[in-house]
Every structure is written in C-alpha cells, then in structure tokens.
Short mmCIF file of C-alpha atoms in Angstrom, two decimals:
data_model
loop_
_atom_site.label_atom_id
_atom_site.label_comp_id
_atom_site.label_asym_id
_atom_site.label_seq_id
_atom_site.Cartn_x
_atom_site.Cartn_y
_atom_site.Cartn_z
CA MET A 1 0.00 0.00 0.00
CA ALA A 2 1.19 3.48 -0.87
CA ARG A 3 0.48 6.41 1.43
CA ILE A 4 -0.06 10.04 0.54
CA ASP A 5 0.38 12.85 3.07
CA ILE A 6 0.22 16.43 1.79
CA GLN A 7 -0.16 19.61 3.87
CA ARG A 8 -0.83 23.23 2.96
CA GLU A 9 -1.10 26.29 5.16
CA HIS A 10 -4.17 28.47 4.71
CA HIS A 11 -5.45 31.79 5.99
CA LEU A 12 -9.17 31.28 5.38
CA GLU A 13 -12.08 31.33 7.77
CA ALA A 14 -13.37 27.84 8.60
CA ALA A 15 -16.49 28.16 6.40
CA GLN A 16 -14.42 29.36 3.44
CA ALA A 17 -11.88 26.59 3.89
CA ARG A 18 -14.67 23.98 4.06
CA ALA A 19 -16.12 25.33 0.80
CA VAL A 20 -12.70 25.05 -0.84
CA ILE A 21 -12.25 21.50 0.44
CA ASP A 22 -15.65 20.64 -1.01
CA LYS A 23 -14.40 21.91 -4.41
CA VAL A 24 -11.22 19.86 -4.14
CA ALA A 25 -13.23 16.77 -3.19
CA ALA A 26 -15.61 17.34 -6.10
CA ARG A 27 -12.65 17.47 -8.49
CA LEU A 28 -11.21 14.28 -6.99
CA GLY A 29 -14.61 12.66 -7.44
CA GLU A 30 -14.73 13.67 -11.10
CA LYS A 31 -11.17 12.62 -11.84
CA PHE A 32 -10.88 9.48 -9.68
CA GLY A 33 -14.46 8.43 -8.89
CA THR A 34 -14.31 9.00 -5.12
CA THR A 35 -17.28 9.61 -2.85
CA SER A 36 -16.96 11.87 0.17
CA ARG A 37 -18.65 12.87 3.43
CA TRP A 38 -17.80 15.19 6.31
CA GLU A 39 -16.98 13.70 9.71
CA GLY A 40 -16.39 16.66 12.01
CA ASP A 41 -13.56 18.72 10.51
CA THR A 42 -12.39 15.93 8.21
CA LEU A 43 -13.83 15.21 4.79
CA ARG A 44 -13.50 11.44 4.30
CA PHE A 45 -13.23 10.12 0.75
CA GLU A 46 -13.07 6.65 -0.70
CA ARG A 47 -13.51 4.39 -3.67
CA ALA A 48 -12.31 0.91 -4.46
CA GLY A 49 -8.58 0.92 -3.82
CA VAL A 50 -8.31 4.27 -2.04
CA LYS A 51 -9.48 5.81 1.21
CA GLY A 52 -8.45 8.89 3.09
CA GLY A 53 -9.38 12.28 4.41
CA ILE A 54 -8.87 16.00 4.09
CA SER A 55 -8.49 17.46 7.57
CA LEU A 56 -9.16 21.11 8.27
CA GLU A 57 -7.26 22.83 11.05
CA PRO A 58 -7.25 26.56 11.86
CA ALA A 59 -4.21 27.29 9.63
CA LEU A 60 -3.55 23.95 7.91
CA VAL A 61 -5.18 21.59 5.44
CA ARG A 62 -3.87 18.02 5.39
CA VAL A 63 -4.67 15.31 2.86
CA GLN A 64 -3.92 11.74 3.84
CA ALA A 65 -4.75 8.69 1.75
CA GLU A 66 -3.96 5.03 1.43
CA LEU A 67 -3.80 3.59 -2.05
CA GLY A 68 -4.45 -0.08 -2.66
CA MET A 69 -2.24 -2.35 -4.71
CA LEU A 70 -3.78 -1.43 -8.08
CA LEU A 71 -3.57 2.34 -7.53
CA SER A 72 -0.13 2.40 -5.92
CA PRO A 73 1.60 2.82 -9.31
CA MET A 74 -0.51 5.99 -9.83
CA LYS A 75 0.69 7.55 -6.56
CA GLY A 76 2.77 10.24 -8.29
CA MET A 77 -0.07 11.33 -10.57
CA ILE A 78 -2.56 11.38 -7.70
CA GLU A 79 -0.17 13.41 -5.50
CA GLN A 80 0.37 15.89 -8.34
CA GLU A 81 -3.36 16.38 -8.85
CA ILE A 82 -4.02 16.87 -5.14
CA SER A 83 -1.06 19.26 -4.79
CA ARG A 84 -2.13 21.22 -7.85
CA LYS A 85 -5.66 21.67 -6.54
CA LEU A 86 -4.50 22.62 -3.04
CA ASP A 87 -2.07 25.15 -4.51
CA GLU A 88 -4.79 26.53 -6.75
CA TYR A 89 -7.33 26.99 -3.96
CA PHE A 90 -5.16 27.71 -0.93
CA ALA A 91 -2.27 29.72 -2.41
#
C-alpha cells in the first residue's frame, strides 16, 4: 500500500476553507471516482482501492490517503493532482 500525506497552510475562515475543500473533493470525485462525506472537521473520501481524508485545522489543510495495490503505481499522478488543486485553492 502506498500512502499520501500532503499539507498546505491556509489563511481562510473555517467556512471558506470547508467550501474550498468541497471543491477539491468534487474534483477528486470527477477525476478518480471517489465519494466523500464530512466527519467533524475531516472530509472522508473513498472508492475501491483508495481511502483517506482531508483534515481542516485553523491554519492547515492536510490530505492523507492510502492507495491499494492497483492504484499504488498511480501515486505520483494522484499526488500531483491533489497538490495542484491545493495550490490553486489555498495559495
């Protein structure tokens, strides 16, 4: 199993940051077929072969995911897409 752990600082209010995370999750859903749901301050996402969460802290957003055997070779591409979206929305 491959693991992804990406963090970005942010300076948004909690409601704004949640809205941005919803956009990022929607894009992940379109691109990778994930479903998502909020559990407290963490948006959990999953699909066959991947599960993880996007945690919202007062000044930090953290994406953590575990990729199954079939998706492990795509780790680099998935990390790039997540990083690109986080940079786009939280820069």
